[in-house]
Structures are given as C-alpha cells and as structure tokens.
Short mmCIF file of C-alpha atoms and ligand atoms in Angstrom, two decimals:
data_model
loop_
_atom_site.label_atom_id
_atom_site.label_comp_id
_atom_site.label_asym_id
_atom_site.label_seq_id
_atom_site.Cartn_x
_atom_site.Cartn_y
_atom_site.Cartn_z
CA MET A 2 148.05 90.02 36.44
CA LEU A 3 146.24 88.02 33.80
CA SER A 4 143.51 89.56 31.69
CA ARG A 5 141.35 87.50 29.31
CA GLN A 6 143.27 88.90 26.32
CA VAL A 7 146.55 87.83 27.83
CA ALA A 8 145.11 84.38 28.55
CA GLU A 9 144.15 84.09 24.88
CA ALA A 10 147.63 85.15 23.78
CA LEU A 11 149.09 82.53 26.12
CA ARG A 12 146.91 79.77 24.66
CA LYS A 13 149.38 78.82 21.96
CA ARG A 14 152.54 78.55 24.03
CA GLU A 15 153.93 75.25 25.20
CA THR A 16 153.23 74.80 28.91
CA PRO A 17 154.37 74.88 31.63
CA TYR A 18 156.05 78.29 31.72
CA TYR A 19 156.30 81.36 33.90
CA PHE A 20 154.37 84.45 32.87
CA TYR A 21 155.77 87.75 34.15
CA ASP A 22 153.70 90.93 34.38
CA ILE A 23 156.44 93.48 33.79
CA ASP A 24 154.12 96.46 34.42
CA LEU A 25 153.41 95.09 37.89
CA LEU A 26 157.13 94.56 38.48
CA ARG A 27 157.72 98.20 37.51
CA GLN A 28 154.93 99.44 39.81
CA THR A 29 156.47 97.46 42.66
CA LEU A 30 159.94 98.83 42.00
CA GLU A 31 158.59 102.37 41.64
CA SER A 32 156.90 101.98 45.02
CA VAL A 33 159.88 100.58 46.90
CA VAL A 34 162.33 103.06 45.39
CA SER A 35 160.18 106.15 45.93
CA VAL A 36 159.36 105.37 49.56
CA ALA A 37 162.96 104.36 50.31
CA ARG A 38 164.21 107.64 48.85
CA LYS A 39 162.06 109.56 51.32
CA TYR A 40 164.03 108.06 54.23
CA GLY A 41 167.39 107.62 52.51
CA PHE A 42 167.13 103.81 52.76
CA VAL A 43 169.31 101.65 50.49
CA ILE A 44 167.61 98.67 48.79
CA HIS A 45 169.32 95.48 47.65
CA TYR A 46 167.40 92.92 45.63
CA ALA A 47 167.86 89.37 47.01
CA ILE A 48 168.71 87.80 43.69
CA LYS A 49 168.03 84.24 44.86
CA ALA A 50 164.31 85.01 44.59
CA ASN A 51 164.52 85.15 40.79
CA TYR A 52 167.52 85.32 38.43
CA ASP A 53 165.55 85.77 35.21
CA PRO A 54 167.67 88.00 32.91
CA HIS A 55 164.76 90.19 31.78
CA ILE A 56 163.63 90.69 35.39
CA LEU A 57 167.19 91.63 36.39
CA GLU A 58 167.38 94.12 33.53
CA VAL A 59 164.22 95.87 34.77
CA ILE A 60 165.37 95.84 38.41
CA LYS A 61 168.72 97.34 37.38
CA GLU A 62 166.94 100.33 35.80
CA TYR A 63 165.64 101.28 39.26
CA GLY A 64 169.10 101.42 40.76
CA LEU A 65 168.80 98.64 43.34
CA GLY A 66 171.86 96.90 44.75
CA ILE A 67 172.02 93.12 45.05
CA ASP A 68 172.03 90.66 47.94
CA CYS A 69 173.73 87.36 47.04
CA ALA A 70 173.87 83.98 48.72
CA SER A 71 176.66 82.40 46.65
CA GLY A 72 179.51 83.03 44.23
CA GLY A 73 177.27 81.96 41.37
CA GLU A 74 174.74 84.61 42.34
CA MET A 75 177.47 87.27 42.57
CA ARG A 76 178.72 86.34 39.12
CA CYS A 77 175.16 86.43 37.74
CA ALA A 78 174.61 89.93 39.19
CA ILE A 79 177.94 91.28 37.96
CA GLU A 80 177.43 89.80 34.48
CA ALA A 81 173.96 91.35 34.41
CA GLY A 82 175.70 94.72 34.90
CA PHE A 83 175.09 95.42 38.59
CA ASP A 84 177.84 97.45 40.26
CA PRO A 85 179.90 95.27 42.65
CA GLN A 86 179.91 98.28 44.99
CA GLY A 87 176.18 97.65 45.55
CA ILE A 88 176.53 93.93 46.31
CA VAL A 89 176.28 92.31 49.73
CA TYR A 90 177.05 88.62 50.13
CA ALA A 91 175.66 86.48 52.97
CA GLY A 92 175.70 82.71 53.43
CA VAL A 93 176.57 80.30 56.23
CA GLY A 94 178.93 78.30 54.06
CA LYS A 95 181.09 80.38 51.77
CA ARG A 96 183.75 78.45 49.85
CA ASP A 97 187.26 79.92 49.71
CA LYS A 98 186.94 80.56 45.98
CA GLU A 99 183.69 82.43 46.54
CA ILE A 100 185.28 84.63 49.20
CA ARG A 101 188.24 85.26 46.90
CA TYR A 102 185.91 86.22 44.04
CA ALA A 103 183.98 88.64 46.30
CA ILE A 104 187.20 90.33 47.41
CA GLU A 105 188.62 90.53 43.90
CA GLN A 106 185.40 92.12 42.65
CA GLY A 107 185.47 94.65 45.50
CA ILE A 108 181.89 94.07 46.67
CA PHE A 109 180.25 96.40 49.19
CA ALA A 110 180.30 93.92 52.08
CA ILE A 111 180.67 90.25 52.90
CA ASN A 112 178.11 89.47 55.58
CA CYS A 113 180.03 87.07 57.82
CA GLU A 114 178.15 84.34 59.67
CA SER A 115 180.79 82.89 61.98
CA ILE A 116 183.91 84.05 63.82
CA GLN A 117 185.87 81.38 61.96
CA GLU A 118 184.70 82.84 58.63
CA LEU A 119 186.06 86.26 59.66
CA GLY A 120 189.50 84.69 60.06
CA VAL A 121 189.28 83.05 56.64
CA VAL A 122 188.17 86.28 54.94
CA ASP A 123 191.06 88.07 56.68
CA ALA A 124 193.57 85.49 55.44
CA ILE A 125 192.32 85.54 51.83
CA ALA A 126 192.15 89.37 51.75
CA GLY A 127 195.71 89.37 53.12
CA GLU A 128 196.93 87.12 50.29
CA LEU A 129 195.30 89.51 47.81
CA GLY A 130 196.82 92.53 49.56
CA LYS A 131 193.40 94.03 50.27
CA VAL A 132 191.22 95.10 53.16
CA GLN A 133 187.66 93.78 52.79
CA ASN A 134 184.60 95.47 54.24
CA ILE A 135 182.46 93.02 56.16
CA ALA A 136 179.22 93.15 58.08
CA LEU A 137 178.70 90.99 61.14
CA ARG A 138 175.55 88.94 60.62
CA ILE A 139 174.19 88.80 64.13
CA ASN A 140 171.50 86.32 65.05
CA PRO A 141 168.81 88.53 66.61
CA ASP A 142 166.91 85.72 68.37
CA ILE A 143 163.50 86.89 67.17
CA ASP A 144 160.51 84.76 66.23
CA PRO A 145 159.31 86.25 62.93
CA LYS A 146 155.89 84.54 63.22
CA THR A 147 156.25 82.92 59.84
CA ASN A 148 156.54 79.35 58.55
CA LYS A 149 159.27 77.61 60.59
CA CYS A 150 160.85 76.38 57.34
CA ILE A 151 161.74 79.97 56.43
CA ASP A 152 162.58 81.62 59.74
CA THR A 153 166.27 82.33 60.07
CA GLY A 154 166.76 84.46 63.15
CA GLN A 155 165.91 82.37 66.22
CA ALA A 156 168.65 81.58 68.72
CA ASP A 157 169.16 78.01 67.55
CA SER A 158 169.22 78.83 63.81
CA LYS A 159 172.18 77.92 61.61
CA PHE A 160 172.36 81.53 60.38
CA GLY A 161 174.42 84.34 61.82
CA ILE A 162 176.67 84.72 64.87
CA SER A 163 175.22 84.94 68.36
CA TYR A 164 175.49 88.37 69.89
CA GLU A 165 177.24 86.88 72.94
CA GLU A 166 179.95 85.41 70.74
CA VAL A 167 180.49 88.70 68.92
CA THR A 168 181.06 90.53 72.19
CA GLU A 169 183.32 87.76 73.57
CA LYS A 170 185.48 87.80 70.43
CA LEU A 171 185.69 91.57 69.94
CA ASP A 172 189.45 91.60 70.58
CA PHE A 173 189.97 88.92 67.94
CA ILE A 174 187.73 90.82 65.49
CA ARG A 175 189.68 94.03 66.11
CA SER A 176 193.00 92.25 65.64
CA LEU A 177 192.23 91.32 62.02
CA LYS A 178 194.26 93.49 59.66
CA HIS A 179 192.52 92.69 56.38
CA VAL A 180 188.89 92.98 57.34
CA LYS A 181 187.11 96.12 58.36
CA VAL A 182 183.80 95.81 60.18
CA SER A 183 181.78 98.28 58.13
CA GLY A 184 178.31 97.13 59.10
CA ILE A 185 175.93 95.15 61.24
CA HIS A 186 173.55 92.76 59.48
CA LEU A 187 170.42 90.96 60.65
CA HIS A 188 167.83 88.98 58.70
CA ILE A 189 165.04 87.34 60.62
CA GLY A 190 163.22 85.25 58.03
CA SER A 191 160.88 85.43 55.13
CA GLN A 192 157.18 85.98 54.36
CA ILE A 193 156.73 88.21 57.43
CA ARG A 194 153.16 89.49 57.45
CA GLU A 195 152.90 90.72 61.03
CA LEU A 196 154.47 94.13 60.82
CA HIS A 197 155.04 94.48 64.56
CA VAL A 198 157.80 91.87 64.08
CA PHE A 199 159.74 94.71 62.47
CA GLU A 200 159.29 96.71 65.70
CA TYR A 201 160.95 93.87 67.68
CA LEU A 202 163.69 93.87 65.08
CA CYS A 203 164.25 97.60 65.59
CA ALA A 204 164.38 97.22 69.36
CA LYS A 205 166.94 94.44 68.96
CA VAL A 206 169.05 96.41 66.48
CA ASN A 207 168.93 99.49 68.74
CA SER A 208 170.26 97.55 71.72
CA ILE A 209 172.94 95.79 69.65
CA VAL A 210 174.07 99.03 68.01
CA GLY A 211 174.08 100.89 71.32
CA HIS A 212 176.02 98.17 73.10
CA LEU A 213 178.62 97.59 70.35
CA THR A 214 179.18 101.33 70.09
CA SER A 215 179.72 101.55 73.85
CA LEU A 216 182.30 98.75 73.53
CA GLY A 217 184.14 100.92 71.01
CA LEU A 218 183.27 99.02 67.83
CA ASP A 219 182.79 101.48 65.03
CA PHE A 220 180.77 100.73 61.89
CA ASP A 221 179.17 102.68 59.07
CA PHE A 222 175.86 101.04 58.15
CA VAL A 223 173.09 98.79 59.42
CA ASP A 224 171.51 96.16 57.17
CA VAL A 225 168.16 94.92 58.47
CA GLY A 226 167.72 92.19 55.83
CA GLY A 227 164.55 91.36 53.94
CA GLY A 228 161.58 89.19 54.70
CA LEU A 229 158.61 91.42 53.93
CA GLY A 230 155.78 89.06 52.98
CA VAL A 231 153.19 89.17 50.21
CA ASN A 232 149.49 88.32 50.08
CA TYR A 233 149.37 84.78 48.67
CA ASP A 234 145.70 84.33 49.67
CA PHE A 235 144.33 87.28 47.71
CA PRO A 236 147.06 88.55 45.39
CA GLU A 237 144.64 90.85 43.52
CA ASN A 238 143.94 92.74 46.77
CA GLU A 239 147.59 93.56 47.33
CA PRO A 240 149.58 93.32 44.10
CA VAL A 241 152.22 95.71 45.48
CA PRO A 242 153.40 95.05 49.06
CA ASN A 243 153.01 97.79 51.62
CA PHE A 244 156.56 99.13 51.64
CA ALA A 245 155.37 102.46 53.06
CA SER A 246 154.17 100.85 56.32
CA VAL A 247 157.36 98.87 56.89
CA PHE A 248 159.59 101.83 56.13
CA ALA A 249 157.55 104.09 58.40
CA ILE A 250 157.92 101.57 61.25
CA ILE A 251 161.65 101.21 60.70
CA ASN A 252 162.09 104.96 60.38
CA SER A 253 160.27 105.72 63.61
CA HIS A 254 161.70 102.87 65.72
CA LEU A 255 165.27 102.41 64.54
CA LYS A 256 168.00 104.41 66.28
CA VAL A 257 171.26 104.10 64.39
CA ASP A 258 172.79 107.58 64.81
CA GLY A 259 172.30 108.61 61.21
CA ARG A 260 173.97 105.54 59.74
CA PRO A 261 172.56 104.43 56.36
CA VAL A 262 169.99 101.63 56.66
CA HIS A 263 170.04 98.83 54.07
CA PHE A 264 167.28 96.37 53.17
CA GLU A 265 167.43 93.11 51.20
CA PHE A 266 164.05 92.33 49.65
CA GLY A 267 163.47 89.33 47.41
CA ARG A 268 159.93 88.02 47.64
CA ALA A 269 158.33 91.44 48.12
CA ILE A 270 159.78 92.64 44.82
CA VAL A 271 159.12 89.72 42.48
CA ALA A 272 156.53 87.30 43.95
CA GLN A 273 153.37 88.92 42.64
CA CYS A 274 154.59 89.64 39.11
CA GLY A 275 155.10 85.94 38.27
CA GLU A 276 152.57 83.19 37.60
CA LEU A 277 153.11 79.60 36.58
CA ILE A 278 150.92 78.69 33.61
CA THR A 279 150.13 75.00 33.25
CA SER A 280 147.77 72.83 31.19
CA VAL A 281 145.41 70.19 32.48
CA LEU A 282 146.44 66.73 31.33
CA PHE A 283 143.94 64.40 32.99
CA ASN A 284 140.98 64.17 35.34
CA LYS A 285 140.35 61.19 37.58
CA THR A 286 138.53 60.27 40.75
CA THR A 287 140.09 58.28 43.59
CA ALA A 288 138.36 55.32 45.27
CA THR A 289 137.51 57.71 48.10
CA GLY A 290 135.78 60.10 45.72
CA ARG A 291 138.44 62.78 45.54
CA LYS A 292 138.46 64.52 42.15
CA ILE A 293 142.00 64.88 40.91
CA VAL A 294 143.23 67.22 38.21
CA VAL A 295 146.68 66.32 36.87
CA VAL A 296 148.50 69.33 35.40
CA ASP A 297 151.68 69.36 33.31
CA ALA A 298 153.65 71.40 35.89
CA SER A 299 155.06 69.90 39.05
CA MET A 300 157.36 70.54 41.97
CA THR A 301 160.18 70.73 39.41
CA GLU A 302 158.82 74.10 38.25
CA LEU A 303 157.43 75.30 41.61
CA ILE A 304 158.57 73.45 44.70
CA ARG A 305 157.15 75.73 47.41
CA PRO A 306 153.94 73.76 48.09
CA ALA A 307 155.87 70.45 48.27
CA LEU A 308 158.79 71.90 50.24
CA TYR A 309 157.09 74.20 52.73
CA GLY A 310 153.39 73.41 52.38
CA SER A 311 152.96 76.89 50.92
CA TYR A 312 149.68 78.10 49.51
CA HIS A 313 149.33 79.53 45.99
CA ASN A 314 146.03 80.75 44.62
CA ILE A 315 145.05 78.80 41.49
CA GLU A 316 142.60 79.84 38.80
CA ASN A 317 141.30 78.24 35.62
CA ILE A 318 141.84 80.95 33.00
CA THR A 319 140.13 79.27 30.07
CA SER A 320 137.09 77.33 31.33
CA GLN A 321 133.75 78.94 30.43
CA ALA A 322 131.78 76.40 32.53
CA LYS A 323 129.15 77.67 34.95
CA GLU A 324 129.26 74.55 37.19
CA ARG A 325 131.92 74.53 39.89
CA GLU A 326 133.61 71.49 41.40
CA ARG A 327 136.07 70.70 44.17
CA TYR A 328 139.44 69.49 42.94
CA THR A 329 142.86 68.45 44.13
CA ILE A 330 145.49 69.80 41.75
CA VAL A 331 148.51 67.52 41.41
CA GLY A 332 151.76 67.68 39.45
CA THR A 333 153.52 65.13 37.27
CA ALA A 334 156.51 64.34 39.52
CA CYS A 335 156.95 60.98 41.24
CA GLU A 336 156.49 62.37 44.75
CA SER A 337 153.37 62.23 46.91
CA THR A 338 153.96 65.77 48.16
CA ASP A 339 153.81 67.07 44.59
CA VAL A 340 150.35 68.58 45.13
CA PHE A 341 149.62 72.22 44.32
CA ASP A 342 146.40 72.43 46.32
CA GLU A 343 143.66 70.26 47.78
CA GLY A 344 139.91 70.67 47.76
CA ILE A 345 139.78 73.95 45.84
CA THR A 346 136.70 75.04 43.96
CA LEU A 347 137.12 75.82 40.27
CA PRO A 348 134.81 76.02 37.27
CA ARG A 349 134.53 72.55 35.71
CA THR A 350 138.06 71.80 34.65
CA GLN A 351 139.11 69.42 31.91
CA ARG A 352 141.92 68.29 29.66
CA GLY A 353 143.43 71.21 27.75
CA ASP A 354 142.32 73.98 30.16
CA LEU A 355 144.97 76.46 31.27
CA LEU A 356 145.47 77.03 34.97
CA THR A 357 147.49 79.81 36.52
CA ILE A 358 149.29 79.30 39.81
CA LYS A 359 149.65 82.83 41.12
CA SER A 360 152.26 84.73 43.16
CA ALA A 361 154.99 82.46 41.83
CA GLY A 362 157.59 85.05 40.81
CA ALA A 363 159.77 84.49 43.91
CA TYR A 364 161.46 81.18 44.74
CA GLY A 365 159.70 79.57 41.76
CA MET A 366 161.98 79.51 38.74
CA SER A 367 165.07 79.99 40.92
CA MET A 368 164.29 76.71 42.74
CA ALA A 369 163.33 74.78 39.59
CA SER A 370 165.07 71.47 39.11
CA ARG A 371 165.42 68.78 36.48
CA TYR A 372 164.15 65.95 38.68
CA ASN A 373 162.53 63.24 36.52
CA LEU A 374 164.55 64.87 33.71
CA HIS A 375 161.88 67.47 33.17
CA ASP A 376 162.90 70.39 30.98
CA LEU A 377 163.26 73.68 32.84
CA PRO A 378 160.23 75.93 32.26
CA GLY A 379 160.40 78.86 29.87
CA ALA A 380 159.30 82.44 30.47
CA VAL A 381 156.84 84.74 28.75
CA TYR A 382 156.89 88.48 29.51
CA SER A 383 153.91 90.81 29.30
CA ASP A 384 155.98 93.44 27.48
CA GLU A 385 156.96 90.96 24.76
CA LEU A 386 153.52 89.54 23.96
C1 PLP B 407 166.77 85.18 51.35
C2 PLP B 407 167.37 86.35 52.01
C3 PLP B 407 166.80 87.62 51.84
C4 PLP B 407 165.54 87.84 51.08
O1 PLP B 407 164.43 87.35 51.75
P1 PLP B 407 162.96 87.68 51.23
O2 PLP B 407 162.07 87.05 52.20
O3 PLP B 407 162.82 87.11 49.87
O4 PLP B 407 162.82 89.18 51.22
C5 PLP B 407 167.45 88.69 52.39
N1 PLP B 407 168.60 88.54 53.11
C6 PLP B 407 169.16 87.34 53.31
C7 PLP B 407 170.41 87.24 54.08
C8 PLP B 407 168.56 86.21 52.77
O5 PLP B 407 169.12 85.01 52.98
#
C-alpha cells in the first residue's frame, strides 16, 4: 500500500490512474499457493477481476489456472501465456463461436449452466470431432450473506442448473457422445465474509456429490468457485485475505472421495493490491451545507460504488492540514449515483490534492468504461517506479 515516498513519486503522473502494489500481489499469491499446496487444492484466477497484462504476468509465475466468463477472456488468458489445460469457462450465455473456440483450444472444462447448453456443446464438439470435458454448474440454493447484487447461488438466480433438473435429465446427459461430465461446479457469490457460508457450501456439495454418485454419474473433480471477500473497511488490517481459514474449513468439511478440489478466486487475489489515484478538481458547498469534493475520477474508472453501493476507503495522500472536515466525494460523470463516498472525514482537502480510493484492484479497471468519452485510466506499478 501507499507510503509517503510512493505518494511523492505519484505526484507527477496524470490522474486518474490505478496504482498496483506488486509486492502485495506477490505476498497474496504466495499465501494462496502455499496453503493450497498443503491440501492439494487447484487455484484458478477469475480473470474478470482484472485483466491488466503486468498483473497477469505476475499471476502466471505462481502457476495459477484461469477462470473465464467469455471468449474474450479466454483469448486474453491464452495470449498472456496461460495453458488452456488450466482454463475453466463459465457463463450463462455462451455464444456458439465462444464454445467453438473453447473446444478448439482444448480447455480444461466448460462449466455448463443449462441443459440446453450441454446439447449445444455436444453438437459443436461433434462437428469438430472432439469430446469436450464439461462441469455441471449446479445452483446450490445458498444465501451467501453478501450484497444481493453479487450473490449468484440462490434458487431463483440466473446462474447454474437446478439440482432437480440435473437429476431429471441424467439420461439425456449420459446420452451425449461428445461431452464428458468431468466435474461438478458451484459458485455462490462474491465478497463472502462470513466463513460459515463455506460450511453450508460443503454440506451442499457433499449431498450433491453423494447423490449423483449413487445415481451412477461419475466425475473427476469438484470446483467450489470463488467468492472469498476482502476487508474494504480496513484494508491495512487485512492486506492478504485469510486463505488458510477458508481452506481449513473446506478441507475438514468437504467429502469428495479424494477428487481434486478447484477454486476460482478473483477479488481475494487482486482487490487489495490496486488503488485508484485521483486529483481534487473543485470544492463546493450545497445549499444544504454539504461540502462536496469533486475529483477527476468517476464511475467510468471505478463503478462499484455507483453500481452496487460498495464502500471503498478513501484517503488524502498529500494534504498536510491538521484540521479535518466532513466531505462527500463525487466523480465527474453525468450521473447522480457517481458518488465515491458521503460524509467522510478527511484532512482539509483542496484543489490539486491527491486522493487514493483503496481496495480497487478487483472489478475496477476491468469494469471501466468510456461513458462521457472519458479516456480509460492508465496504470502505475510499484515495481516500475
Ligand atoms: C466472478 C466469478 C468468480 C470469482 O469471484 P470472486 O468473488 O472475484 O472470487 C468465480 N467463479 C465464477 C463462476 C464467477 O462468475
């Protein structure tokens, strides 16, 4: 995270841009890889969290596989040098050309989200004269106790196939000649901070695995998805997520008869290493007395607050003022929800000060847009300063 020296070095760059602490990224990767090794767990990085080429290069060094949500993401991973044999591909709406690309590249598994999709994958694999490994993405019907905008595994969700439908259609699934069910996949949502949710997940997986096995469906691996949350409130207290606790829970609760267990972490790997650096443009006070600070970033660089009401800790990294004031920090976009935070206390903040919006390494740059014809933000890396 940002030291004073780094803040000084950042002074001269044109804002807004993302700053990435590559040492912190490496510590995080070291942690996830070393604890996973202890249990033989396989880790895929959910590339949609951040596609930055330098970040991908570092992640690749640690031997992670990739979890993709589109053909574009698969291509990005493959062009960045990740082995297709370590790629899983989920998504409720896969286009035919994306399925074809996945099969041609020989990826590890297509995580199928409907019975109809299985038929389409079978047909395309047939045309290509191949048999494609797939995982059934089963909707676990679990409340992950997270923001409802980012939960994906409740019964009524658009993601996955209901377990009832899987069991009803087993004969159809078995009749497909060009798909092989190699795994079972579940993903319950994102930013999960209550670790006992992972115990419910294990119980659910155990019953699904046990039941499918008793029905004679054979498969090789279980993929329990991602979703491990990070500490947005106090990032300095928990720069590296507690992988050890989650893995210990999964290891002691999951019963999968020795099958390899796969994870797909996005946020937990990259959120804390990224910060959005922005300059203060203007100060003003509303008729109601609210003190507004207008910064040169907006929802076009970081949409999470506007899209989900997410909280990011904000700090003024250049003000030397002793007095503190309450401010609402707003962006430049023409949208009323383009507010980074309301009523936060900062040292007196004025035009030209640099603010950092922390924990922005995941779903920040990857969700950036060119709304209002803003330029896309650049990136500065701690190891290139
Ligand atoms: C987005 C996603 C992930 C990663 O979620 P995080 O909360 O960033 O860990 C993993 N698996 C699937 C299927 C996803 O859609």
